[in-house]
XYZ file of C-alpha atoms in Angstrom:
592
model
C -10.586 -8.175 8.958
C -14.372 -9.484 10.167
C -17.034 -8.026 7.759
C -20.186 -8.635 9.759
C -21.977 -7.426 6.302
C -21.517 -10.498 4.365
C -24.209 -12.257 3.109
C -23.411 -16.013 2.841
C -25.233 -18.754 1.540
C -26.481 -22.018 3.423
C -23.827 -23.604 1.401
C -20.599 -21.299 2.581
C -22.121 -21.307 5.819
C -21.881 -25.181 6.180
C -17.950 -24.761 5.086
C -17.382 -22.242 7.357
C -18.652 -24.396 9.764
C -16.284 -27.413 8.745
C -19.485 -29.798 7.655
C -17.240 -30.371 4.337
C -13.956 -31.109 5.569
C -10.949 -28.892 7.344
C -9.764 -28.209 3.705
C -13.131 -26.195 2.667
C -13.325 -24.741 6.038
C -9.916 -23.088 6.048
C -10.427 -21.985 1.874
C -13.529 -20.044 3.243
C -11.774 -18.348 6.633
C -9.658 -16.975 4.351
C -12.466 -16.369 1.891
C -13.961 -14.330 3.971
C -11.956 -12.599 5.633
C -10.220 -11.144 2.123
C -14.250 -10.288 1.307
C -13.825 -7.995 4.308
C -10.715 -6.580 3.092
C -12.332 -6.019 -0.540
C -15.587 -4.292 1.450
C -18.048 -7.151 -0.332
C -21.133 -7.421 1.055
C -21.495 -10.963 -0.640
C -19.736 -13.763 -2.702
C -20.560 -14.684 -6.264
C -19.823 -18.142 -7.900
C -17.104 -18.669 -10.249
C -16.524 -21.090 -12.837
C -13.074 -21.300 -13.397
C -9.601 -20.901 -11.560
C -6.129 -20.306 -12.263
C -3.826 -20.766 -9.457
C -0.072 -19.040 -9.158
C 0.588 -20.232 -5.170
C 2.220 -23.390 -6.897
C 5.373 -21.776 -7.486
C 7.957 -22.249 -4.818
C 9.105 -19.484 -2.564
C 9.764 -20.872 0.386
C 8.507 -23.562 2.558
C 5.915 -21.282 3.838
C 4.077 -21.832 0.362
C 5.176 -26.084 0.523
C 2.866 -25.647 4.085
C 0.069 -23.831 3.455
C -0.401 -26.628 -0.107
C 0.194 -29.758 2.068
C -2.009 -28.725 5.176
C -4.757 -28.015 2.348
C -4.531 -31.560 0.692
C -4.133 -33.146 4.009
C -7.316 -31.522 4.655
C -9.211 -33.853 1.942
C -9.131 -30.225 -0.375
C -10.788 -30.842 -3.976
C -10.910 -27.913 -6.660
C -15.082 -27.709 -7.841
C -14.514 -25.794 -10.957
C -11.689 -26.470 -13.087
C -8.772 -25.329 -12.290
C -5.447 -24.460 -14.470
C -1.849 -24.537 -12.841
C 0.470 -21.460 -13.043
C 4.773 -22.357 -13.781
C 6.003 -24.301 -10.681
C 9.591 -24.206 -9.467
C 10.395 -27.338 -11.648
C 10.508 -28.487 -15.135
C 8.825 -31.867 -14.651
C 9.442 -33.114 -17.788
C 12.947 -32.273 -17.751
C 14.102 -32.186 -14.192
C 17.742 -31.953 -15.093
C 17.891 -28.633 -16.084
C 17.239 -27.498 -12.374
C 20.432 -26.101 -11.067
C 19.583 -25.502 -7.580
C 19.597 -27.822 -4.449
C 18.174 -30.710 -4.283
C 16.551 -29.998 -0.550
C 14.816 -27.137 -2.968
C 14.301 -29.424 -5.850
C 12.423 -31.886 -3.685
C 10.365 -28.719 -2.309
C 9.392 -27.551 -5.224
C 8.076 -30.648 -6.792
C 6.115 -31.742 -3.740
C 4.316 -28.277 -4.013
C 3.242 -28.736 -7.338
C 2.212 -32.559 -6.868
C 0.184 -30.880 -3.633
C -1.751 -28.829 -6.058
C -2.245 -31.880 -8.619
C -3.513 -33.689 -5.926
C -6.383 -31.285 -5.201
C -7.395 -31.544 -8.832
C -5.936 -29.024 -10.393
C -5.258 -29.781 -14.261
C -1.062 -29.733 -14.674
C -0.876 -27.219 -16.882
C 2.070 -25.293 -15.423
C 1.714 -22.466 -17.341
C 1.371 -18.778 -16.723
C -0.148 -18.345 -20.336
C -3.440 -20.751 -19.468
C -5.352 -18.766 -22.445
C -3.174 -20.599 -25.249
C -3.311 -23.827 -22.814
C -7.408 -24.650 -23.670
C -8.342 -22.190 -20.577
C -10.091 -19.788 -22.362
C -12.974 -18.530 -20.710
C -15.691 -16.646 -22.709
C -16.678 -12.995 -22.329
C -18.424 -12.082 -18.850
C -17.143 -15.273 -16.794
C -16.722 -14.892 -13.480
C -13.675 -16.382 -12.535
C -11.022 -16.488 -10.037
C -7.188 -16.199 -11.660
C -4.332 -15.373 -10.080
C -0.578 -14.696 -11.805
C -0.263 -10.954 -13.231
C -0.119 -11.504 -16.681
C -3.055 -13.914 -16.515
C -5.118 -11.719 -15.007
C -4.625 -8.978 -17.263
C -5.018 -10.987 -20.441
C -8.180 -12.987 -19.022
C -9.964 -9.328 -18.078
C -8.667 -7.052 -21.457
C -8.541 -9.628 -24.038
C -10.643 -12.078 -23.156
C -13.357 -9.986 -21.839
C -13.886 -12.544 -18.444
C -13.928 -10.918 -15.106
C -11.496 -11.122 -12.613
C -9.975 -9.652 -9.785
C -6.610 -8.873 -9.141
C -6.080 -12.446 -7.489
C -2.985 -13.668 -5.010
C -0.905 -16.668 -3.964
C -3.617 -18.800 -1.570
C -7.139 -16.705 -2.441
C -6.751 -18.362 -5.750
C -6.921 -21.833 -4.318
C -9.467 -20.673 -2.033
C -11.658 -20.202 -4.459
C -11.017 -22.982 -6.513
C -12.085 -24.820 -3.390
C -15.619 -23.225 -2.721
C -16.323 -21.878 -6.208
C -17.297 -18.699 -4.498
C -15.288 -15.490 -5.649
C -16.127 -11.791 -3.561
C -18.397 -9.966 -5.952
C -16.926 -6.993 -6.302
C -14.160 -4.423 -7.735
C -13.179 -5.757 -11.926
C -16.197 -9.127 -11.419
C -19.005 -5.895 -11.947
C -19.618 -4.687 -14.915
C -19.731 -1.047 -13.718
C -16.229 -1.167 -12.486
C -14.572 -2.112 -15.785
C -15.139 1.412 -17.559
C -11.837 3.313 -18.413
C -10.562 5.768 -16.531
C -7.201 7.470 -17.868
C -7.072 7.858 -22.055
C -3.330 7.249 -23.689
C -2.987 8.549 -27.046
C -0.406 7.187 -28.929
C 0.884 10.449 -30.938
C 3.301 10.590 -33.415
C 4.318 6.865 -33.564
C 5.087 5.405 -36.859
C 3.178 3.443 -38.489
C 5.717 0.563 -38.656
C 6.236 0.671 -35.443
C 2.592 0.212 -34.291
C 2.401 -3.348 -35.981
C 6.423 -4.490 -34.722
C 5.723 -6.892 -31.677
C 9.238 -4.813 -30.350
C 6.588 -2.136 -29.234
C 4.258 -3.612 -27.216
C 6.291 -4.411 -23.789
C 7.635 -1.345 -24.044
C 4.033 0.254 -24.513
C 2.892 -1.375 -21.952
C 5.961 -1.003 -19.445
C 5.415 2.493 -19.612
C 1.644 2.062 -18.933
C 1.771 0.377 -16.036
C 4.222 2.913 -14.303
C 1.979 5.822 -15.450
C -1.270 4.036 -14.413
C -0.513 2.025 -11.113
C -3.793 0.256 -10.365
C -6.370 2.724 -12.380
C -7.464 1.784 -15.752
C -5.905 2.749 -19.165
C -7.873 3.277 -22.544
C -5.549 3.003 -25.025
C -6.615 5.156 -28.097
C -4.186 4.519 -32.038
C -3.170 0.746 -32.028
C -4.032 -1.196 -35.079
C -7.030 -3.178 -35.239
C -4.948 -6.192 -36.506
C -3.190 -5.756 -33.337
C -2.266 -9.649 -32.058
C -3.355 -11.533 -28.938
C 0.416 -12.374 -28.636
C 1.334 -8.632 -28.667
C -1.774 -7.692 -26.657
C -0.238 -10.725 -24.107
C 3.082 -8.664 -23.863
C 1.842 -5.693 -23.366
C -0.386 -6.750 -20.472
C 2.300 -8.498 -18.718
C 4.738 -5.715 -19.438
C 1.737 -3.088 -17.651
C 1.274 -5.941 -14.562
C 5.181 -5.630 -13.790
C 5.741 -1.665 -13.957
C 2.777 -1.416 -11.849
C -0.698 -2.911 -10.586
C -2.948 -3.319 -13.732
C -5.348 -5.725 -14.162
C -7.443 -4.157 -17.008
C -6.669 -2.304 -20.006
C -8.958 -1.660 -23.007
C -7.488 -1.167 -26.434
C -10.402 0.958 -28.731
C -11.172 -0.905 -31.555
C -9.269 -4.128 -30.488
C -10.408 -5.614 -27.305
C -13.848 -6.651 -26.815
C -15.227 -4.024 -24.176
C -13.875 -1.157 -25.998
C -15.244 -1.312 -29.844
C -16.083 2.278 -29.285
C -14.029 5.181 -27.051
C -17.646 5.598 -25.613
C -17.933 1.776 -24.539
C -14.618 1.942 -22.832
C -15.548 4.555 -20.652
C -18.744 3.493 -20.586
C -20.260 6.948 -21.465
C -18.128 8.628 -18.728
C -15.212 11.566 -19.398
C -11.527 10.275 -19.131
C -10.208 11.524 -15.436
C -7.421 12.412 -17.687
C -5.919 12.762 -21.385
C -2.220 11.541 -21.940
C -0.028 11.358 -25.621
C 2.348 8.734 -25.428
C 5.023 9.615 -27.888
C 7.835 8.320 -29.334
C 9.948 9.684 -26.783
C 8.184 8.336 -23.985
C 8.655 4.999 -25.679
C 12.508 5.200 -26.643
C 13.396 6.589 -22.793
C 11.391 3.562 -21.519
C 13.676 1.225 -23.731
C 16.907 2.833 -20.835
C 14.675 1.654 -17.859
C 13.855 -1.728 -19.236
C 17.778 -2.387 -20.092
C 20.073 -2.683 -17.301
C 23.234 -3.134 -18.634
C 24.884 -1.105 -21.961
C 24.972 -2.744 -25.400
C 27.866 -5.170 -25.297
C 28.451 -8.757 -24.762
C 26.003 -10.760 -23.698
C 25.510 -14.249 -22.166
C 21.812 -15.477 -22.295
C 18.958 -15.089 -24.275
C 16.054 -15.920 -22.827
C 12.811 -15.606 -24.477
C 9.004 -16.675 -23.281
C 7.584 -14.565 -20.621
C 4.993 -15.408 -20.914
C 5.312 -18.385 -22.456
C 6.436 -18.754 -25.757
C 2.859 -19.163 -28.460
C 3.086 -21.491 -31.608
C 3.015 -18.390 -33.465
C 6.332 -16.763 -31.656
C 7.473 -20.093 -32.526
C 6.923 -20.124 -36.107
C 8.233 -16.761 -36.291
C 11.561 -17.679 -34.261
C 12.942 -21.006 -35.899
C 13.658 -19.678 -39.333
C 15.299 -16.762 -37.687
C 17.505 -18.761 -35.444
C 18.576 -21.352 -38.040
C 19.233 -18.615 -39.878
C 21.393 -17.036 -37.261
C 21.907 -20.049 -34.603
C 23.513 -19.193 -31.157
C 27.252 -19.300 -30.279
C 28.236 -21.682 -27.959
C 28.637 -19.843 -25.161
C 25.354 -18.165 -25.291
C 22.851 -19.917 -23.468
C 19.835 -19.718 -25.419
C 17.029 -20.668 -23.578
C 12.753 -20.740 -24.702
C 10.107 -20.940 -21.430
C 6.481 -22.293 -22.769
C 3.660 -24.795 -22.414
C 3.574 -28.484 -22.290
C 1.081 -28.455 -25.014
C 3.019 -26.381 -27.618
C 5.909 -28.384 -26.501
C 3.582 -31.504 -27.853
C 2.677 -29.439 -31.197
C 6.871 -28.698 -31.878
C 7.465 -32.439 -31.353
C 4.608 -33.119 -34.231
C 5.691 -30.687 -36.461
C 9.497 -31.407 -36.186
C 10.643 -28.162 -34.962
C 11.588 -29.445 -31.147
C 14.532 -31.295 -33.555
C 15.380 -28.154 -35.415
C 15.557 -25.789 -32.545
C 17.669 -28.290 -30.317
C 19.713 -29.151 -33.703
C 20.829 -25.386 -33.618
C 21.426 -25.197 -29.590
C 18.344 -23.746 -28.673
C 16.620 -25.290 -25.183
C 12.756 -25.281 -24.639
C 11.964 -25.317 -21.297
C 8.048 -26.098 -19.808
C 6.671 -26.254 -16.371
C 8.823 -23.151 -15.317
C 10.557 -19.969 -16.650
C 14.464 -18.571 -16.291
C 13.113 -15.553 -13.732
C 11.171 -17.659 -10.990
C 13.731 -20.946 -10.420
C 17.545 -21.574 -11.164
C 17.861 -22.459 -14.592
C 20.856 -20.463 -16.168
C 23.812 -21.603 -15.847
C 25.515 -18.401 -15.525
C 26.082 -16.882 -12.397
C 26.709 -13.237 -13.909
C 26.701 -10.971 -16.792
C 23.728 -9.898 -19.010
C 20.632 -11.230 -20.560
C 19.003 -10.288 -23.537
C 15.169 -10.740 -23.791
C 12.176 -9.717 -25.775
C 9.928 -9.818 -22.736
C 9.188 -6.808 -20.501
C 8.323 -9.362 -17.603
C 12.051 -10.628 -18.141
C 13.285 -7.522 -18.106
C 11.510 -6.311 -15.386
C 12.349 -9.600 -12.842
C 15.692 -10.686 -13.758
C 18.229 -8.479 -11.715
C 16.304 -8.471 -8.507
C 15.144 -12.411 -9.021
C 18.611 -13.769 -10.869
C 21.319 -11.526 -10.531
C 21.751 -11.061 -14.690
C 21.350 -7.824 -15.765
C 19.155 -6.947 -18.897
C 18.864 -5.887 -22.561
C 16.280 -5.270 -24.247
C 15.210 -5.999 -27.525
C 13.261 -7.352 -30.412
C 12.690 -11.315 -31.452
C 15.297 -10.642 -34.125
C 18.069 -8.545 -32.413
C 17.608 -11.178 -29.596
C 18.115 -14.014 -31.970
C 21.537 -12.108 -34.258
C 23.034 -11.058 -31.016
C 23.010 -14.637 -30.013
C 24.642 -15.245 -33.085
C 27.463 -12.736 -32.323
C 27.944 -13.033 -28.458
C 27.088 -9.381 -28.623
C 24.377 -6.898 -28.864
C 23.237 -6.508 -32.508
C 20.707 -3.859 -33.034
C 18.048 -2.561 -36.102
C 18.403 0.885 -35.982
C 15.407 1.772 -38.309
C 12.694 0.190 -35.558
C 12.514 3.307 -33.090
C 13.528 5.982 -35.914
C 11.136 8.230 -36.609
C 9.042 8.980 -39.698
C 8.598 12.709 -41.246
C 5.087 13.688 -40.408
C 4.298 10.322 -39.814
C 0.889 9.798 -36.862
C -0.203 6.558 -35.525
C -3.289 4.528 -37.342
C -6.334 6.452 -37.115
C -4.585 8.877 -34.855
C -6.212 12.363 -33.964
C -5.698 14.687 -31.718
C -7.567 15.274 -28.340
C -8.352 18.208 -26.317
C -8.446 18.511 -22.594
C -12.413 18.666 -22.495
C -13.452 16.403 -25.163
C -12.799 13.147 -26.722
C -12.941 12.095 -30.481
C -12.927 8.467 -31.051
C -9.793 7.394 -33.158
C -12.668 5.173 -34.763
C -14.773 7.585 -35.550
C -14.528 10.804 -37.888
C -17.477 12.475 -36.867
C -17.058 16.205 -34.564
C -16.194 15.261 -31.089
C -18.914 14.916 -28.870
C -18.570 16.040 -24.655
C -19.649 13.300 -22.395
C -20.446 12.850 -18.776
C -17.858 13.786 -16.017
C -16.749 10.311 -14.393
C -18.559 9.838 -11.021
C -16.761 9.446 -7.767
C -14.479 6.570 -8.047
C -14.659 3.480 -5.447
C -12.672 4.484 -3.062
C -11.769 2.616 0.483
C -9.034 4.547 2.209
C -9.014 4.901 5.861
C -9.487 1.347 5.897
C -7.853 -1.493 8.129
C -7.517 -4.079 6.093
C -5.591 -6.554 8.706
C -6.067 -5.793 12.242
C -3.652 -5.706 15.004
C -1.350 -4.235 17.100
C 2.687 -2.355 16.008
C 5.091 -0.679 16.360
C 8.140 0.087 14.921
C 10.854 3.204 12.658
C 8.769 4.101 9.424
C 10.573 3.056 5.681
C 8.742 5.252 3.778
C 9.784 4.033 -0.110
C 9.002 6.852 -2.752
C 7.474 4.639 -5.346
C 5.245 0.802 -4.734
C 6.958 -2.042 -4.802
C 6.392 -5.478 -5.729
C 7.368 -7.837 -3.484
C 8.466 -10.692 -5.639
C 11.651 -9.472 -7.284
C 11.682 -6.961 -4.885
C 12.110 -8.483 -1.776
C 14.524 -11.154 -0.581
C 12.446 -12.697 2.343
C 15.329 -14.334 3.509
C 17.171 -11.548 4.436
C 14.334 -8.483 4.250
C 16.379 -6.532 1.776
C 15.133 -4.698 -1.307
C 16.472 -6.600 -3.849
C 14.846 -4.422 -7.302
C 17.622 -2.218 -8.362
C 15.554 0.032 -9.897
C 13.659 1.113 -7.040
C 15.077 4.055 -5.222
C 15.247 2.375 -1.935
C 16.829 -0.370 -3.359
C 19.395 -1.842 -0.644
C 17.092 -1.031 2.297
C 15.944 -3.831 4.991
C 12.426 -3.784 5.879
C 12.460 -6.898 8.983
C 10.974 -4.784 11.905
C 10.097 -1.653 10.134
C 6.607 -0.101 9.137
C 6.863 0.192 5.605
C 5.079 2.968 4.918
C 4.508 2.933 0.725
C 1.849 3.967 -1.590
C 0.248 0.478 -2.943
C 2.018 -2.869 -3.860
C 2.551 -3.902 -7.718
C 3.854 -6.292 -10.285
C 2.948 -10.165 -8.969
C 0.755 -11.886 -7.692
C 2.889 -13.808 -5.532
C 3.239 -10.794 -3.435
C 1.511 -12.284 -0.505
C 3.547 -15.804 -1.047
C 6.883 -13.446 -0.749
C 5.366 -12.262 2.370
C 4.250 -15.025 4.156
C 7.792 -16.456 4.185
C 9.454 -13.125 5.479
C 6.654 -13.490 8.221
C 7.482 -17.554 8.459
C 11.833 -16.504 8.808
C 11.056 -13.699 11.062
C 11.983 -10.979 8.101
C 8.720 -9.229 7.396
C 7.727 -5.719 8.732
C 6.483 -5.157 11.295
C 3.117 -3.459 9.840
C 2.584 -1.792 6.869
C 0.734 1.272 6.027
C -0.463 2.195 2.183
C -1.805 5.602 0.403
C -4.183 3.081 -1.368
C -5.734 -0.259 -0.052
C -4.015 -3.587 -1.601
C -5.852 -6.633 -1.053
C -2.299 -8.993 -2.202
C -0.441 -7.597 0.613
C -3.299 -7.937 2.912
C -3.690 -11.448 1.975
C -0.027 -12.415 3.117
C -0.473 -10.675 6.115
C -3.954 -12.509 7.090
C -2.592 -16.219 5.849
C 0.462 -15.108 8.316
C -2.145 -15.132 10.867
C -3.466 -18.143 9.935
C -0.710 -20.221 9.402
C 1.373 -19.083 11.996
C -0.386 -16.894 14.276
C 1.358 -13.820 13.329
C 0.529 -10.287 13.696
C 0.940 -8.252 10.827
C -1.410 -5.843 10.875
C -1.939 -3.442 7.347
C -3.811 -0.308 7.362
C -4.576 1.973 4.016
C -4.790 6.015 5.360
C -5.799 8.839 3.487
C -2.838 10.755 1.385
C -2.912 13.642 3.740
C -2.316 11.330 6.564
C -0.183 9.411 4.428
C 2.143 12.190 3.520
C 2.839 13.180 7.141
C 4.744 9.485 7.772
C 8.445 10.392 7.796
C 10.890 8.218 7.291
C 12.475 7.069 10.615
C 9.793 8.340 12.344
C 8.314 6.012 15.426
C 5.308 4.734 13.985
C 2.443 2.950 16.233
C -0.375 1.466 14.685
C -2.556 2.142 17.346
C -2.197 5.778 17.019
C -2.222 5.578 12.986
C -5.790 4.159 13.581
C -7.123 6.642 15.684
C -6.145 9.451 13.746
């Protein structure tokens, strides 16, 4: 999309023009025309990056790296590496082609080459990538993003597969949506109501907290009123990446815990809630059936470390597992960072955990490249994100459960459970819990008299919007819920490969998928670039709300290979009239 508004500076104007090299000029094409897509009226510099297009999903992604480096491309901030296909260090452990092997590796050396650090890590906030509160920076990867905005306090957009490099590239960012200050304020207020006390502080909660979340909050913004102030940056981590799964987040503030919300006034920024929700302990024990796939029973693999595994999840995993060490036939299997994989080495414990038959894995994790052995049956995680990706990505189905029930039903070959962690407690409320009305708001924090505040202004809003231009036509799929395309879609075959979607099963290749807004990963737009590249992809796709990932496939599609793809965001009353089936031309979506 053009976006004759944008102001550039002498200095994107001479990349844009190719005076520094093909590389530059291509980041800021595609630089600018995703500012048009976001509605920015100008670019803002950023002074880090973190970049998820590394990961292999087809040679679409091996193209767009090597045409970049070939182009004399050079990162000008530094620049952190999400997972890659491959565990460098350990290359053995791949159990998938070689052709793909070979692939993969070259796509991470690519990214090397351009000066990116090798960090190879979705989790580049315990990797020394921590920027301070306020940075502007460009990250990509969903948990990353979530963590780097709500915990960290930096400011980020909602980043995909190939903006992330471009940016890297010019140090320019679109200044706009979560980089301004004014777009960060709350909007929807979860209470937690009724949830004991134990349970607040057990890390068993948090994915689950935050699975739910993200399914009731899409891409708005959750306040999250009743967790302690003790709560844990590895617990806050899960949580995020559990919310960034389930749906589109890319911001949460936790009162009294994360660092724009000390106050239930400073995360909505002096602004009413749009709306009030408890979260109960019911909510949370009937998310714990939609993050399990498969009934308590046998399993096969554990896999633990999405995102990757801390020093701290460490420390609290070996005694349990020496304790309890895995049977033989359970693949037990830990994803994390080449740095804590230097600290277990110096403290001894890379010995103990392999002494027991536990494998650390770095560069990569079990959900995003062939790494289990098995071929079938069920695997038990701690990790939402795990839970979330493995059936549509790996073909395992899931359980669910804590650190320890993960590690004892290891032990057993079979699900072992604590029964007391989801019981409930007599007249037990959450810390610092109250109660809320529907037209006020009393700060968990605080105990004076609640106090009304302002209704919320209109929000941003930019439907009716082409975000890719061109010309379609094709049948409608209208899918009830989003969708995100990695571990959703196979763009090999243009199936819908996430079984808990209700239109799992369906083909998309020459349809208009009609759906309300994309969610989960980043690597949306890498996912479909490659249905695009095999001929797979819809033929257009029309959204109830604008999504700048999808649009950002669809325009490198152009780009790369000169395909149209056009996406178009309509207002819900327009929206709603799409029925699935229906003949659908873009041409006449646009001119209603």
């Amino acid at each position: 999309m053009s976006n004759d508004r944008l102001e550039l500076s002498a200095r994107d104007e001479a990349m844009l023009a190719g005076q520094m090299g093909a590389a530059a000029q291509m980041a800021m094409r595609i630089l600018t025309t995703m500012a048009g897509v976001y509605g920015a009226t100008r670019l803002l510099d950023i002074e880090s990056a973190h970049i998820d297009g590394c990961l292999y999903h087809g040679y679409s992604g091996l193209e767009f790296a090597e045409r970049l480096a070939a182009g004399g491309a050079r990162v000008v901030v530094p620049t952190t590496l999400n997972v890659g296909a491959m565990d460098l260090l350990h290359p053995e452990v791949f159990q998938g082609t070689e052709q793909v092997g070979q692939w993969a590796t070259r796509m991470m050396r690519a990214y090397e080459a351009m000066g990116c650090r090798p960090t190879f890590t979705c989790a580049p906030y315990q990797a020394m990538h921590r920027p301070p509160l306020g940075a502007q920076i460009a990250w990509a990867e969903s948990n990353a993003i979530v963590f780097a905005n709500s915990v960290l306090g930096a400011r980020t957009n909602r980043y995909g597969d190939f903006i992330d490099i471009c940016c890297a590239l010019t140090g320019r960012a679109p200044d706009v949506g979560l980089h301004r200050a004014e777009n960060r304020r709350g909007q929807l207020l979860f209470q937690l109501v009724g949830v004991p006390v134990r349970l607040l502080r057990e890390d068993v909660l948090f994915p689950v907290l935050g699975y739910w979340l993200g399914a009731q909050t899409g891409t708005k913004i959750p306040v999250i009123a009743g967790l302690p102030r003790e709560t844990t940056e590895d617990q806050l981590k899960a949580l995020g990446a559990a919310a960034a799964s389930s749906g589109g987040v890319a911001l949460f503030h936790a009162v009294g815990v994360t660092p724009e919300a000390p106050t239930l006034e400073a995360a909505f920024q002096g602004y009413a809630p749009e709306s009030i929700i408890d979260v109960t302990l019911d909510d949370l024990r009937g998310t714990l059936g939609v993050l399990s796939t498969a009934p308590d029973g046998p399993i096969h693999v554990v896999a633990l470390g999405s995102p990757h595994f801390s020093l701290d999840e460490f420390a609290r995993l070996l005694p349990l597992v020496e304790a309890h060490p895995p049977r033989p036939a359970v693949e037990f299997i830990v994803c994390t960072h080449r740095l804590a994989l230097a600290a277990l080495q110096a403290r001894g414990w890379l010995a103990r955990l392999r002494a027991v038959g536990v494998q650390v894995i770095v560069d990569t994790c079990v959900v995003v490249t062939p790494i289990v052995r098995a071929r079938g049956g069920v695997l038990m995680t701690n990790s939402g994100k795990f839970a979330h990706y493995s059936p549509g990505n790996i073909g395992l189905q899931v359980v669910y459960g804590s650190l320890e029930e993960c590690v004892r039903s290891g032990a057993l070959g079979t699900v072992w459970r604590d029964e007391s962690l989801w019981a409930g407690e007599r007249g037990s409320r959450g810390a610092g819990e109250q109660s809320v009305s529907q037209h006020t708001v009393l700060s968990p924090l605080h105990p004076s008299p609640p106090t009304p505040i302002g209704p919320l202004p209109p929000p941003h809003s930019a439907n009716n919007r082409v975000l890719v231009s061109g010309a379609a036509t094709g049948p409608a799929l209208v899918l009830d819920e989003p969708l995100s395309l990695w571990g959703g879609l196979d763009p090999t075959t243009g199936n819908i490969i996430d079984q808990r979607h209700p239109q799992w099963g369906a083909n998309v290749a020459g349809r208009v998928l009609v759906m309300p807004v994309g969610k989960g990963s980043s690597s949306a737009s890498s996912i479909l670039l490659e249905a695009a590249r095999l001929g797979t992809a819809p033929a257009a796709i029309v959204l109830a709300e604008p999504d700048a990932i999808l649009a950002l496939g669809a325009a490198v599609a152009r780009e790369m290979y000169g395909v149209t793809l056009p996406v178009i965001a309509v207002e819900r009353n327009k929206y709603e009239q799409i029925r699935n089936g229906s003949a659908v031309s873009m041409t006449d979506i646009i001119r209603w």
